[in-house]
Amino acid sequence: MSRSTTLTTAALLLAALGSLTACGPTDDPTPASGSTGSAAAAPAPAKSAADSPAAAPSGAAKPAASVPANAGANPAGGVPASAWTASNGIPMAAQYHWGALAGAAQAVNNPKFEFEQLCMSTRDPSNDLADWKGPAAQSHLAAPGQDYADWQVQQTVVHFPGTSSGGAQMANALFQGLADELNACGRSTKGAKVKVTSTGGDNGNSNLAATVTVPETSGGTYTLHQYLSLTGRTVTELALWSDHPAHPWSAPADAVVLKALESPLCSSFKDC
């Protein structure tokens, strides 16, 4: 091989080495702005914190629930705790030491009053509350450990809020319809007898008390003591029933029981 050929070969080898050094890896794999991409795709950009569900603030996971207007003390259905009858105002309190009705209250839709279940009565369609979303709740009590056939307690509260005459008219229509149902119990349930023991009311308020008895096939008698009230824009019941009571019925005068039922409603809803 001649000297010139050797020099030419060496020059080519040095040029090749320089080219390899220039194409080595760099600190920034991202192509410069304006350059064309190579066959190997650039790494995908990392997701931002906003793209990850875990990044959402803990307080923003769910929208806040709407708060009823009466939510100051709202155990059930917009009916405040202060609206329920006090335990010592319920008949038979000395014998059964009833718990707090407010503590057992549950929101209900289109509630059935106790006598409606016993009498299997049908409410007038104009008083059906299936599509009505106002405050309504029900509470049931039994003394700890007592037999279910012994005296039970239920209070139902349905309130028509607002200041217009419409709410008052709806409440009045519901009360009158319930009173008509109660009086017709003897026609809807075989052998049932209804004895209205008192009626009253003033300033647009109304109330009644009644005793309903139904004979049982076993020879016993199912007895219901029903208190019903229209107080302002609120319709409520207090009901006690039994078919095998451990203690005979004992209660203050109807007016006393009805006052214990109505007074908390007036002070709570302030529409009497």
mmCIF file of N, CA and C in Angstrom, residues 16-149:
data_model
loop_
_atom_site.group_PDB
_atom_site.id
_atom_site.type_symbol
_atom_site.label_atom_id
_atom_site.label_comp_id
_atom_site.label_asym_id
_atom_site.label_seq_id
_atom_site.Cartn_x
_atom_site.Cartn_y
_atom_site.Cartn_z
ATOM 1 N N ALA A 16 -14.840 9.426 10.670
ATOM 2 C CA ALA A 16 -15.932 8.566 11.148
ATOM 3 C C ALA A 16 -16.069 8.625 12.651
ATOM 4 N N LEU A 17 -14.918 8.626 13.366
ATOM 5 C CA LEU A 17 -14.949 8.717 14.824
ATOM 6 C C LEU A 17 -15.560 10.039 15.285
ATOM 7 N N GLY A 18 -15.224 11.109 14.589
ATOM 8 C CA GLY A 18 -15.807 12.413 14.943
ATOM 9 C C GLY A 18 -17.298 12.434 14.754
ATOM 10 N N SER A 19 -17.759 11.783 13.703
ATOM 11 C CA SER A 19 -19.210 11.738 13.446
ATOM 12 C C SER A 19 -19.929 10.978 14.526
ATOM 13 N N LEU A 20 -19.349 9.851 15.013
ATOM 14 C CA LEU A 20 -19.983 9.069 16.074
ATOM 15 C C LEU A 20 -20.054 9.859 17.362
ATOM 16 N N THR A 21 -19.036 10.616 17.690
ATOM 17 C CA THR A 21 -19.023 11.423 18.903
ATOM 18 C C THR A 21 -20.100 12.486 18.852
ATOM 19 N N ALA A 22 -20.335 13.122 17.718
ATOM 20 C CA ALA A 22 -21.338 14.187 17.575
ATOM 21 C C ALA A 22 -22.731 13.657 17.698
ATOM 22 N N CYS A 23 -22.975 12.364 17.391
ATOM 23 C CA CYS A 23 -24.324 11.802 17.440
ATOM 24 C C CYS A 23 -24.620 11.147 18.761
ATOM 25 N N GLY A 24 -23.780 11.255 19.764
ATOM 26 C CA GLY A 24 -24.011 10.618 21.050
ATOM 27 C C GLY A 24 -25.186 11.239 21.771
ATOM 28 N N PRO A 25 -25.664 10.599 22.900
ATOM 29 C CA PRO A 25 -26.819 11.091 23.637
ATOM 30 C C PRO A 25 -26.530 12.435 24.268
ATOM 31 N N THR A 26 -27.581 13.214 24.452
ATOM 32 C CA THR A 26 -27.492 14.530 25.085
ATOM 33 C C THR A 26 -28.310 14.519 26.349
ATOM 34 N N ASP A 27 -28.295 15.621 27.158
ATOM 35 C CA ASP A 27 -29.050 15.723 28.405
ATOM 36 C C ASP A 27 -30.523 15.981 28.159
ATOM 37 N N ASP A 28 -30.881 16.489 26.969
ATOM 38 C CA ASP A 28 -32.265 16.832 26.681
ATOM 39 C C ASP A 28 -32.739 16.015 25.502
ATOM 40 N N PRO A 29 -33.620 14.958 25.768
ATOM 41 C CA PRO A 29 -34.046 14.116 24.652
ATOM 42 C C PRO A 29 -35.104 14.754 23.794
ATOM 43 N N THR A 30 -35.673 15.844 24.212
ATOM 44 C CA THR A 30 -36.754 16.469 23.461
ATOM 45 C C THR A 30 -36.197 17.210 22.271
ATOM 46 N N PRO A 31 -36.766 16.994 21.073
ATOM 47 C CA PRO A 31 -36.252 17.697 19.895
ATOM 48 C C PRO A 31 -36.365 19.199 20.088
ATOM 49 N N ALA A 32 -35.406 19.927 19.509
ATOM 50 C CA ALA A 32 -35.461 21.387 19.587
ATOM 51 C C ALA A 32 -36.641 21.891 18.816
ATOM 52 N N SER A 33 -37.086 23.058 19.181
ATOM 53 C CA SER A 33 -38.241 23.641 18.523
ATOM 54 C C SER A 33 -37.963 23.792 17.044
ATOM 55 N N GLY A 34 -38.947 23.334 16.227
ATOM 56 C CA GLY A 34 -38.816 23.474 14.790
ATOM 57 C C GLY A 34 -38.153 22.295 14.139
ATOM 58 N N SER A 35 -37.577 21.340 14.919
ATOM 59 C CA SER A 35 -36.927 20.192 14.307
ATOM 60 C C SER A 35 -37.942 19.099 14.058
ATOM 61 N N THR A 36 -37.627 18.219 13.131
ATOM 62 C CA THR A 36 -38.525 17.122 12.801
ATOM 63 C C THR A 36 -38.292 15.977 13.737
ATOM 64 N N GLY A 37 -39.371 15.165 14.030
ATOM 65 C CA GLY A 37 -39.251 14.046 14.951
ATOM 66 C C GLY A 37 -38.501 12.905 14.319
ATOM 67 N N SER A 38 -37.835 12.100 15.146
ATOM 68 C CA SER A 38 -37.131 10.924 14.675
ATOM 69 C C SER A 38 -38.070 9.739 14.711
ATOM 70 N N ALA A 39 -37.591 8.562 14.309
ATOM 71 C CA ALA A 39 -38.425 7.372 14.303
ATOM 72 C C ALA A 39 -38.862 7.007 15.709
ATOM 73 N N ALA A 40 -38.047 7.261 16.756
ATOM 74 C CA ALA A 40 -38.421 6.978 18.141
ATOM 75 C C ALA A 40 -39.219 8.144 18.683
ATOM 76 N N ALA A 41 -40.468 7.856 19.151
ATOM 77 C CA ALA A 41 -41.349 8.930 19.622
ATOM 78 C C ALA A 41 -40.817 9.501 20.913
ATOM 79 N N ALA A 42 -41.065 10.796 21.120
ATOM 80 C CA ALA A 42 -40.668 11.451 22.374
ATOM 81 C C ALA A 42 -41.544 10.947 23.498
ATOM 82 N N PRO A 43 -41.016 10.867 24.733
ATOM 83 C CA PRO A 43 -41.825 10.400 25.868
ATOM 84 C C PRO A 43 -43.067 11.264 26.044
ATOM 85 N N ALA A 44 -44.226 10.609 26.384
ATOM 86 C CA ALA A 44 -45.473 11.354 26.592
ATOM 87 C C ALA A 44 -45.324 12.243 27.816
ATOM 88 N N PRO A 45 -45.914 13.461 27.790
ATOM 89 C CA PRO A 45 -45.820 14.346 28.947
ATOM 90 C C PRO A 45 -46.569 13.748 30.124
ATOM 91 N N ALA A 46 -46.030 13.940 31.317
ATOM 92 C CA ALA A 46 -46.690 13.410 32.530
ATOM 93 C C ALA A 46 -48.022 14.104 32.759
ATOM 94 N N LYS A 47 -49.017 13.349 33.340
ATOM 95 C CA LYS A 47 -50.312 13.942 33.631
ATOM 96 C C LYS A 47 -50.166 14.994 34.710
ATOM 97 N N SER A 48 -50.913 16.060 34.551
ATOM 98 C CA SER A 48 -50.890 17.093 35.584
ATOM 99 C C SER A 48 -51.701 16.636 36.772
ATOM 100 N N ALA A 49 -51.572 17.323 37.903
ATOM 101 C CA ALA A 49 -52.323 16.970 39.102
ATOM 102 C C ALA A 49 -53.813 17.039 38.860
ATOM 103 N N ALA A 50 -54.223 17.963 37.966
ATOM 104 C CA ALA A 50 -55.662 18.110 37.715
ATOM 105 C C ALA A 50 -56.233 16.927 36.971
ATOM 106 N N ASP A 51 -55.359 16.154 36.229
ATOM 107 C CA ASP A 51 -55.855 15.000 35.486
ATOM 108 C C ASP A 51 -56.103 13.789 36.367
ATOM 109 N N SER A 52 -55.622 13.786 37.584
ATOM 110 C CA SER A 52 -55.715 12.623 38.453
ATOM 111 C C SER A 52 -56.846 12.775 39.454
ATOM 112 N N PRO A 53 -57.727 11.751 39.603
ATOM 113 C CA PRO A 53 -58.817 11.855 40.573
ATOM 114 C C PRO A 53 -58.316 12.112 41.978
ATOM 115 N N ALA A 54 -57.152 11.586 42.288
ATOM 116 C CA ALA A 54 -56.637 11.761 43.637
ATOM 117 C C ALA A 54 -56.273 13.198 43.923
ATOM 118 N N ALA A 55 -56.140 14.007 42.848
ATOM 119 C CA ALA A 55 -55.717 15.378 43.047
ATOM 120 C C ALA A 55 -56.857 16.294 43.446
ATOM 121 N N ALA A 56 -58.132 15.813 43.289
ATOM 122 C CA ALA A 56 -59.265 16.657 43.639
ATOM 123 C C ALA A 56 -59.269 16.925 45.131
ATOM 124 N N PRO A 57 -59.544 18.155 45.555
ATOM 125 C CA PRO A 57 -59.593 18.447 46.986
ATOM 126 C C PRO A 57 -60.619 17.577 47.673
ATOM 127 N N SER A 58 -60.327 17.131 48.883
ATOM 128 C CA SER A 58 -61.234 16.221 49.587
ATOM 129 C C SER A 58 -62.604 16.837 49.779
ATOM 130 N N GLY A 59 -62.677 18.125 49.975
ATOM 131 C CA GLY A 59 -63.972 18.763 50.195
ATOM 132 C C GLY A 59 -64.780 18.928 48.937
ATOM 133 N N ALA A 60 -64.167 18.704 47.763
ATOM 134 C CA ALA A 60 -64.886 18.914 46.506
ATOM 135 C C ALA A 60 -65.254 17.608 45.825
ATOM 136 N N ALA A 61 -65.159 16.487 46.534
ATOM 137 C CA ALA A 61 -65.444 15.188 45.922
ATOM 138 C C ALA A 61 -66.893 15.081 45.490
ATOM 139 N N LYS A 62 -67.816 15.643 46.303
ATOM 140 C CA LYS A 62 -69.234 15.601 45.984
ATOM 141 C C LYS A 62 -69.838 16.984 46.220
ATOM 142 N N PRO A 63 -70.852 17.365 45.421
ATOM 143 C CA PRO A 63 -71.500 18.646 45.685
ATOM 144 C C PRO A 63 -72.214 18.614 47.021
ATOM 145 N N ALA A 64 -72.256 19.732 47.668
ATOM 146 C CA ALA A 64 -72.923 19.808 48.970
ATOM 147 C C ALA A 64 -74.407 19.558 48.814
ATOM 148 N N ALA A 65 -74.975 18.777 49.745
ATOM 149 C CA ALA A 65 -76.413 18.499 49.707
ATOM 150 C C ALA A 65 -77.183 19.749 50.067
ATOM 151 N N SER A 66 -78.374 19.895 49.484
ATOM 152 C CA SER A 66 -79.212 21.036 49.833
ATOM 153 C C SER A 66 -79.659 20.907 51.276
ATOM 154 N N VAL A 67 -79.773 22.008 51.944
ATOM 155 C CA VAL A 67 -80.133 22.019 53.362
ATOM 156 C C VAL A 67 -81.560 22.498 53.514
ATOM 157 N N PRO A 68 -82.434 21.707 54.171
ATOM 158 C CA PRO A 68 -83.814 22.137 54.371
ATOM 159 C C PRO A 68 -83.872 23.427 55.164
ATOM 160 N N ALA A 69 -84.970 24.150 54.987
ATOM 161 C CA ALA A 69 -85.128 25.427 55.676
ATOM 162 C C ALA A 69 -85.127 25.263 57.184
ATOM 163 N N ASN A 70 -85.605 24.121 57.680
ATOM 164 C CA ASN A 70 -85.700 23.897 59.123
ATOM 165 C C ASN A 70 -84.529 23.080 59.648
ATOM 166 N N ALA A 71 -83.347 23.261 59.070
ATOM 167 C CA ALA A 71 -82.234 22.363 59.375
ATOM 168 C C ALA A 71 -81.523 22.676 60.677
ATOM 169 N N GLY A 72 -82.003 23.595 61.485
ATOM 170 C CA GLY A 72 -81.357 23.890 62.745
ATOM 171 C C GLY A 72 -81.254 22.662 63.615
ATOM 172 N N ALA A 73 -82.330 21.901 63.729
ATOM 173 C CA ALA A 73 -82.337 20.628 64.442
ATOM 174 C C ALA A 73 -83.242 19.731 63.623
ATOM 175 N N ASN A 74 -82.666 18.976 62.743
ATOM 176 C CA ASN A 74 -83.437 18.343 61.688
ATOM 177 C C ASN A 74 -83.248 16.831 61.679
ATOM 178 N N PRO A 75 -83.847 16.111 62.640
ATOM 179 C CA PRO A 75 -83.630 14.673 62.681
ATOM 180 C C PRO A 75 -84.269 13.940 61.529
ATOM 181 N N ALA A 76 -85.326 14.521 60.945
ATOM 182 C CA ALA A 76 -86.016 13.796 59.882
ATOM 183 C C ALA A 76 -86.895 14.709 59.068
ATOM 184 N N GLY A 77 -86.690 14.680 57.778
ATOM 185 C CA GLY A 77 -87.628 15.269 56.845
ATOM 186 C C GLY A 77 -87.953 16.730 57.045
ATOM 187 N N GLY A 78 -87.044 17.533 57.585
ATOM 188 C CA GLY A 78 -87.332 18.948 57.776
ATOM 189 C C GLY A 78 -88.154 19.251 59.010
ATOM 190 N N VAL A 79 -88.453 18.246 59.821
ATOM 191 C CA VAL A 79 -89.205 18.452 61.066
ATOM 192 C C VAL A 79 -88.199 18.609 62.204
ATOM 193 N N PRO A 80 -88.126 19.769 62.840
ATOM 194 C CA PRO A 80 -87.123 19.976 63.889
ATOM 195 C C PRO A 80 -87.402 19.139 65.128
ATOM 196 N N ALA A 81 -86.366 18.866 65.886
ATOM 197 C CA ALA A 81 -86.497 18.047 67.092
ATOM 198 C C ALA A 81 -87.463 18.661 68.089
ATOM 199 N N SER A 82 -87.521 19.983 68.089
ATOM 200 C CA SER A 82 -88.390 20.670 69.053
ATOM 201 C C SER A 82 -89.874 20.515 68.755
ATOM 202 N N ALA A 83 -90.217 20.001 67.566
ATOM 203 C CA ALA A 83 -91.629 19.890 67.180
ATOM 204 C C ALA A 83 -92.314 18.649 67.744
ATOM 205 N N TRP A 84 -91.522 17.684 68.234
ATOM 206 C CA TRP A 84 -92.108 16.418 68.670
ATOM 207 C C TRP A 84 -92.648 16.498 70.095
ATOM 208 N N THR A 85 -93.669 15.710 70.364
ATOM 209 C CA THR A 85 -94.273 15.668 71.694
ATOM 210 C C THR A 85 -93.260 15.167 72.718
ATOM 211 N N ALA A 86 -93.205 15.838 73.866
ATOM 212 C CA ALA A 86 -92.293 15.420 74.928
ATOM 213 C C ALA A 86 -92.720 14.061 75.477
ATOM 214 N N SER A 87 -91.747 13.276 75.898
ATOM 215 C CA SER A 87 -92.026 11.919 76.380
ATOM 216 C C SER A 87 -93.040 11.903 77.517
ATOM 217 N N ASN A 88 -92.927 12.871 78.424
ATOM 218 C CA ASN A 88 -93.848 12.874 79.572
ATOM 219 C C ASN A 88 -95.235 13.379 79.215
ATOM 220 N N GLY A 89 -95.415 13.821 77.962
ATOM 221 C CA GLY A 89 -96.738 14.232 77.508
ATOM 222 C C GLY A 89 -97.502 13.126 76.813
ATOM 223 N N ILE A 90 -96.865 11.965 76.641
ATOM 224 C CA ILE A 90 -97.511 10.825 75.993
ATOM 225 C C ILE A 90 -98.255 10.006 77.039
ATOM 226 N N PRO A 91 -99.493 9.627 76.791
ATOM 227 C CA PRO A 91 -100.214 8.771 77.750
ATOM 228 C C PRO A 91 -99.412 7.509 78.105
ATOM 229 N N MET A 92 -99.604 7.027 79.294
ATOM 230 C CA MET A 92 -98.948 5.829 79.814
ATOM 231 C C MET A 92 -97.452 6.046 80.069
ATOM 232 N N ALA A 93 -97.022 7.296 80.164
ATOM 233 C CA ALA A 93 -95.599 7.578 80.369
ATOM 234 C C ALA A 93 -95.100 7.016 81.698
ATOM 235 N N ALA A 94 -95.927 7.071 82.726
ATOM 236 C CA ALA A 94 -95.501 6.578 84.040
ATOM 237 C C ALA A 94 -95.227 5.076 84.017
ATOM 238 N N GLN A 95 -95.988 4.337 83.216
ATOM 239 C CA GLN A 95 -95.816 2.885 83.156
ATOM 240 C C GLN A 95 -94.708 2.463 82.189
ATOM 241 N N TYR A 96 -94.522 3.223 81.087
ATOM 242 C CA TYR A 96 -93.631 2.758 80.025
ATOM 243 C C TYR A 96 -92.356 3.596 79.847
ATOM 244 N N HIS A 97 -92.302 4.747 80.474
ATOM 245 C CA HIS A 97 -91.088 5.570 80.410
ATOM 246 C C HIS A 97 -90.613 5.731 78.960
ATOM 247 N N TRP A 98 -91.471 6.289 78.142
ATOM 248 C CA TRP A 98 -91.202 6.403 76.712
ATOM 249 C C TRP A 98 -89.890 7.136 76.431
ATOM 250 N N GLY A 99 -89.244 6.756 75.359
ATOM 251 C CA GLY A 99 -88.058 7.468 74.900
ATOM 252 C C GLY A 99 -88.446 8.738 74.154
ATOM 253 N N ALA A 100 -87.462 9.378 73.531
ATOM 254 C CA ALA A 100 -87.698 10.625 72.804
ATOM 255 C C ALA A 100 -88.210 10.330 71.395
ATOM 256 N N LEU A 101 -89.344 10.894 71.055
ATOM 257 C CA LEU A 101 -89.877 10.724 69.707
ATOM 258 C C LEU A 101 -88.929 11.310 68.664
ATOM 259 N N ALA A 102 -88.317 12.439 68.987
ATOM 260 C CA ALA A 102 -87.396 13.072 68.036
ATOM 261 C C ALA A 102 -86.235 12.143 67.690
ATOM 262 N N GLY A 103 -85.766 11.381 68.665
ATOM 263 C CA GLY A 103 -84.637 10.491 68.433
ATOM 264 C C GLY A 103 -84.961 9.321 67.525
ATOM 265 N N ALA A 104 -86.239 8.944 67.447
ATOM 266 C CA ALA A 104 -86.644 7.804 66.616
ATOM 267 C C ALA A 104 -87.270 8.240 65.294
ATOM 268 N N ALA A 105 -87.319 9.544 65.036
ATOM 269 C CA ALA A 105 -88.027 10.058 63.862
ATOM 270 C C ALA A 105 -87.301 9.724 62.566
ATOM 271 N N GLN A 106 -88.102 9.443 61.536
ATOM 272 C CA GLN A 106 -87.582 9.150 60.202
ATOM 273 C C GLN A 106 -88.385 9.929 59.171
ATOM 274 N N ALA A 107 -87.696 10.423 58.169
ATOM 275 C CA ALA A 107 -88.391 11.090 57.066
ATOM 276 C C ALA A 107 -89.258 10.079 56.323
ATOM 277 N N VAL A 108 -90.447 10.494 55.921
ATOM 278 C CA VAL A 108 -91.354 9.612 55.187
ATOM 279 C C VAL A 108 -91.983 10.384 54.032
ATOM 280 N N ASN A 109 -92.305 9.663 52.995
ATOM 281 C CA ASN A 109 -93.008 10.245 51.865
ATOM 282 C C ASN A 109 -94.441 9.738 51.866
ATOM 283 N N ASN A 110 -95.389 10.653 51.793
ATOM 284 C CA ASN A 110 -96.812 10.299 51.789
ATOM 285 C C ASN A 110 -97.156 9.371 52.963
ATOM 286 N N PRO A 111 -96.914 9.801 54.194
ATOM 287 C CA PRO A 111 -97.087 8.909 55.349
ATOM 288 C C PRO A 111 -98.535 8.495 55.567
ATOM 289 N N LYS A 112 -98.715 7.279 56.036
ATOM 290 C CA LYS A 112 -100.026 6.779 56.435
ATOM 291 C C LYS A 112 -100.172 6.944 57.945
ATOM 292 N N PHE A 113 -101.281 7.516 58.348
ATOM 293 C CA PHE A 113 -101.555 7.653 59.768
ATOM 294 C C PHE A 113 -101.988 6.282 60.303
ATOM 295 N N GLU A 114 -101.812 6.075 61.598
ATOM 296 C CA GLU A 114 -102.016 4.737 62.153
ATOM 297 C C GLU A 114 -103.412 4.202 61.893
ATOM 298 N N PHE A 115 -104.429 5.024 62.072
ATOM 299 C CA PHE A 115 -105.793 4.527 61.880
ATOM 300 C C PHE A 115 -106.046 4.153 60.426
ATOM 301 N N GLU A 116 -105.335 4.791 59.485
ATOM 302 C CA GLU A 116 -105.517 4.437 58.074
ATOM 303 C C GLU A 116 -105.082 2.993 57.820
ATOM 304 N N GLN A 117 -104.035 2.566 58.510
ATOM 305 C CA GLN A 117 -103.574 1.183 58.357
ATOM 306 C C GLN A 117 -104.572 0.212 58.991
ATOM 307 N N LEU A 118 -105.020 0.565 60.192
ATOM 308 C CA LEU A 118 -105.965 -0.314 60.882
ATOM 309 C C LEU A 118 -107.283 -0.411 60.134
ATOM 310 N N CYS A 119 -107.772 0.713 59.670
ATOM 311 C CA CYS A 119 -109.082 0.751 59.012
ATOM 312 C C CYS A 119 -109.014 0.397 57.530
ATOM 313 N N MET A 120 -107.788 0.216 57.000
ATOM 314 C CA MET A 120 -107.612 -0.087 55.576
ATOM 315 C C MET A 120 -108.386 0.898 54.712
ATOM 316 N N SER A 121 -108.314 2.157 55.110
ATOM 317 C CA SER A 121 -109.084 3.191 54.417
ATOM 318 C C SER A 121 -108.320 3.728 53.216
ATOM 319 N N THR A 122 -109.059 4.346 52.327
ATOM 320 C CA THR A 122 -108.482 4.923 51.115
ATOM 321 C C THR A 122 -108.590 6.433 51.188
ATOM 322 N N ARG A 123 -107.462 7.084 51.103
ATOM 323 C CA ARG A 123 -107.447 8.544 51.179
ATOM 324 C C ARG A 123 -107.986 9.149 49.890
ATOM 325 N N ASP A 124 -108.714 10.265 50.032
ATOM 326 C CA ASP A 124 -109.205 10.973 48.860
ATOM 327 C C ASP A 124 -108.014 11.380 47.994
ATOM 328 N N PRO A 125 -108.107 11.183 46.662
ATOM 329 C CA PRO A 125 -106.977 11.515 45.787
ATOM 330 C C PRO A 125 -106.482 12.948 45.936
ATOM 331 N N SER A 126 -107.379 13.869 46.288
ATOM 332 C CA SER A 126 -106.971 15.268 46.445
ATOM 333 C C SER A 126 -106.027 15.458 47.633
ATOM 334 N N ASN A 127 -106.011 14.490 48.553
ATOM 335 C CA ASN A 127 -105.132 14.574 49.723
ATOM 336 C C ASN A 127 -103.941 13.625 49.636
ATOM 337 N N ASP A 128 -103.755 13.031 48.469
ATOM 338 C CA ASP A 128 -102.605 12.140 48.303
ATOM 339 C C ASP A 128 -101.324 12.977 48.238
ATOM 340 N N LEU A 129 -100.319 12.569 49.006
ATOM 341 C CA LEU A 129 -99.086 13.349 49.101
ATOM 342 C C LEU A 129 -97.901 12.663 48.429
ATOM 343 N N ALA A 130 -98.173 11.745 47.510
ATOM 344 C CA ALA A 130 -97.092 10.975 46.890
ATOM 345 C C ALA A 130 -96.089 11.872 46.168
ATOM 346 N N ASP A 131 -96.559 12.954 45.555
ATOM 347 C CA ASP A 131 -95.673 13.845 44.798
ATOM 348 C C ASP A 131 -95.301 15.101 45.573
ATOM 349 N N TRP A 132 -95.691 15.147 46.825
ATOM 350 C CA TRP A 132 -95.416 16.336 47.640
ATOM 351 C C TRP A 132 -94.103 16.141 48.382
ATOM 352 N N LYS A 133 -93.247 17.158 48.379
ATOM 353 C CA LYS A 133 -91.891 17.021 48.922
ATOM 354 C C LYS A 133 -91.664 17.863 50.173
ATOM 355 N N GLY A 134 -92.720 18.290 50.834
ATOM 356 C CA GLY A 134 -92.566 19.109 52.033
ATOM 357 C C GLY A 134 -92.146 18.301 53.241
ATOM 358 N N PRO A 135 -91.914 18.978 54.375
ATOM 359 C CA PRO A 135 -91.483 18.292 55.594
ATOM 360 C C PRO A 135 -92.515 17.271 56.079
ATOM 361 N N ALA A 136 -92.084 16.044 56.257
ATOM 362 C CA ALA A 136 -92.956 14.979 56.767
ATOM 363 C C ALA A 136 -92.092 13.936 57.445
ATOM 364 N N ALA A 137 -92.514 13.502 58.629
ATOM 365 C CA ALA A 137 -91.727 12.517 59.365
ATOM 366 C C ALA A 137 -92.638 11.706 60.269
ATOM 367 N N GLN A 138 -92.122 10.568 60.698
ATOM 368 C CA GLN A 138 -92.891 9.646 61.537
ATOM 369 C C GLN A 138 -91.952 9.050 62.576
ATOM 370 N N SER A 139 -92.488 8.830 63.769
ATOM 371 C CA SER A 139 -91.677 8.258 64.841
ATOM 372 C C SER A 139 -92.485 7.194 65.560
ATOM 373 N N HIS A 140 -91.852 6.066 65.822
ATOM 374 C CA HIS A 140 -92.511 4.948 66.502
ATOM 375 C C HIS A 140 -91.735 4.595 67.755
ATOM 376 N N LEU A 141 -92.463 4.377 68.856
ATOM 377 C CA LEU A 141 -91.840 4.027 70.129
ATOM 378 C C LEU A 141 -92.454 2.770 70.711
ATOM 379 N N ALA A 142 -91.616 1.991 71.362
ATOM 380 C CA ALA A 142 -92.053 0.881 72.202
ATOM 381 C C ALA A 142 -91.106 0.848 73.396
ATOM 382 N N ALA A 143 -91.617 0.495 74.546
ATOM 383 C CA ALA A 143 -90.760 0.437 75.730
ATOM 384 C C ALA A 143 -89.705 -0.660 75.550
ATOM 385 N N PRO A 144 -88.510 -0.464 76.079
ATOM 386 C CA PRO A 144 -87.443 -1.464 75.907
ATOM 387 C C PRO A 144 -87.858 -2.854 76.384
ATOM 388 N N GLY A 145 -87.720 -3.838 75.502
ATOM 389 C CA GLY A 145 -87.991 -5.211 75.870
ATOM 390 C C GLY A 145 -89.451 -5.611 75.943
ATOM 391 N N GLN A 146 -90.366 -4.692 75.611
ATOM 392 C CA GLN A 146 -91.771 -5.046 75.737
ATOM 393 C C GLN A 146 -92.254 -5.889 74.566
ATOM 394 N N ASP A 147 -93.318 -6.640 74.805
ATOM 395 C CA ASP A 147 -93.959 -7.437 73.765
ATOM 396 C C ASP A 147 -94.610 -6.504 72.754
ATOM 397 N N TYR A 148 -94.526 -6.887 71.458
ATOM 398 C CA TYR A 148 -95.102 -6.027 70.429
ATOM 399 C C TYR A 148 -96.608 -5.879 70.575
ATOM 400 N N ALA A 149 -97.258 -6.819 71.236
ATOM 401 C CA ALA A 149 -98.703 -6.728 71.431
ATOM 402 C C ALA A 149 -99.067 -5.704 72.510
#
